[in-house]
C-alpha cells in the first residue's frame, strides 16, 4: 500500500477532503461496493455501447465507471467547478486516459443538448434538490432516444421512516437563527433590498418569509410593511431563498412514478441495491437476505431501505402513433 503522502500526491486535495478518500482507498470493501453499485446502474441503463448523460454527477465517479464498463460515450455534468475539474483529472489519470468520458461544467438540463442525444440519462442524489421536478423529467425525456432509459437513485425516500428524523433535523439547521445558511441568506437578501429595515424588524421579516424564493420574498416584505400581513404561503418551508433549491426534499417513490408517467416515461420501481460478498460479518448476511426479498418484491425496497431507485423508459412510437 502507498503512504498517505503518495496518495495525496496523486489526487486533488479537494477530492480527498470532500470524500475522506484516504480511508476509502484503504477499505477494499468500500471500493468493491462502489464498483458493484456502478455496474448495477450500468446494467439498468442498458449502457453497453450507448451514449449516457449523468445529471449532477459530482466528481463523476459513477459516470466514469459506467464509461469504463463499456458505454460508448459518457457526459458528466455538474454545477460545481471544483468537482468538474476533479472529474476531468480522474478521467485523464486512467491508463489509458478515458476518451469516452467527458466532465462538463453546467446544469445538464439547461445546456441545450440536441433532442434524442442520449440512450441513457442517470441522476444520483439530485432529484430531491431540484427546483422544477416536472421540467427536469420532461427535459430528460427530450434528451432520450426512443427506447432509452432514465435511471434515478435518491436517498430521500419518504417511505423509509427511520431516516425522517435525521432529514428534518437537517432542514431545521438550514433555518436556524441567525446563522443557518438559508436564514442568513434571506436576511442578507432582505437587507440588501430594504436598507431601511434593521434590527428586530429585519429578523421578523426573515422569519415571516421562510420558504419563499426571490421576488416573492420582496413582495411579501412590502405587503407586510404596508398591511401587516403576508398572503403568500410557501409550498415547502425549507428552500434556498435565492435559487429555490431544496436541501433534501422528501419524495414518495410512487408519487414520483406518476410524475414519470406525466413526462411520458414508462416507470419501473427497481429493487434496492445491496453489495455482495464484500463483508464477512452478520451485516452481510442481512444484506443478502434483503437482496433476495427485494429482488422478488421490489416494492418492499422502499420500506426497508432509504435509497429509492426508479427507471423510466422512453417508448418507441410506431409509425401510426407518430402520425397521430
mmCIF file of C-alpha atoms in Angstrom, residues 52-54 57-68 71-77 83-94 96-104 122:
data_model
loop_
_atom_site.group_PDB
_atom_site.id
_atom_site.type_symbol
_atom_site.label_atom_id
_atom_site.label_comp_id
_atom_site.label_asym_id
_atom_site.label_seq_id
_atom_site.Cartn_x
_atom_site.Cartn_y
_atom_site.Cartn_z
ATOM 1 C CA UNK A 52 -25.088 8.259 -21.456
ATOM 2 C CA UNK A 53 -25.631 11.602 -19.696
ATOM 3 C CA UNK A 54 -25.123 11.990 -15.926
ATOM 4 C CA UNK A 57 -22.523 13.966 -11.480
ATOM 5 C CA UNK A 58 -20.478 15.380 -8.588
ATOM 6 C CA UNK A 59 -16.919 14.157 -9.075
ATOM 7 C CA UNK A 60 -18.173 11.937 -11.901
ATOM 8 C CA UNK A 61 -17.100 8.666 -10.250
ATOM 9 C CA UNK A 62 -20.232 6.692 -11.180
ATOM 10 C CA UNK A 63 -20.197 8.189 -14.676
ATOM 11 C CA UNK A 64 -16.513 7.326 -15.075
ATOM 12 C CA UNK A 65 -17.169 3.722 -14.050
ATOM 13 C CA UNK A 66 -20.082 3.459 -16.499
ATOM 14 C CA UNK A 67 -17.647 4.587 -19.210
ATOM 15 C CA UNK A 68 -15.066 2.025 -18.061
ATOM 16 C CA UNK A 71 -20.554 2.769 -22.586
ATOM 17 C CA UNK A 72 -19.636 4.358 -25.900
ATOM 18 C CA UNK A 73 -19.733 7.919 -24.530
ATOM 19 C CA UNK A 74 -20.488 9.349 -21.086
ATOM 20 C CA UNK A 75 -21.007 13.056 -20.390
ATOM 21 C CA UNK A 76 -20.939 14.028 -16.695
ATOM 22 C CA UNK A 77 -22.440 17.461 -15.940
ATOM 23 C CA UNK A 83 -15.935 18.869 -8.900
ATOM 24 C CA UNK A 84 -15.847 19.212 -12.679
ATOM 25 C CA UNK A 85 -12.092 19.742 -12.611
ATOM 26 C CA UNK A 86 -11.611 16.702 -10.377
ATOM 27 C CA UNK A 87 -13.741 14.633 -12.775
ATOM 28 C CA UNK A 88 -11.533 15.703 -15.669
ATOM 29 C CA UNK A 89 -8.436 14.895 -13.640
ATOM 30 C CA UNK A 90 -9.672 11.410 -12.785
ATOM 31 C CA UNK A 91 -10.539 10.678 -16.420
ATOM 32 C CA UNK A 92 -7.090 11.775 -17.536
ATOM 33 C CA UNK A 93 -5.387 9.675 -14.830
ATOM 34 C CA UNK A 94 -6.833 6.431 -16.161
ATOM 35 C CA UNK A 96 -5.036 4.697 -20.861
ATOM 36 C CA UNK A 97 -6.872 8.051 -20.447
ATOM 37 C CA UNK A 98 -10.643 7.817 -20.902
ATOM 38 C CA UNK A 99 -11.520 9.159 -24.334
ATOM 39 C CA UNK A 100 -15.191 8.183 -23.950
ATOM 40 C CA UNK A 101 -15.697 10.215 -20.748
ATOM 41 C CA UNK A 102 -16.257 13.973 -20.502
ATOM 42 C CA UNK A 103 -16.696 16.076 -17.347
ATOM 43 C CA UNK A 104 -18.525 19.317 -18.178
ATOM 44 C CA UNK A 122 -28.806 8.972 -15.000
#
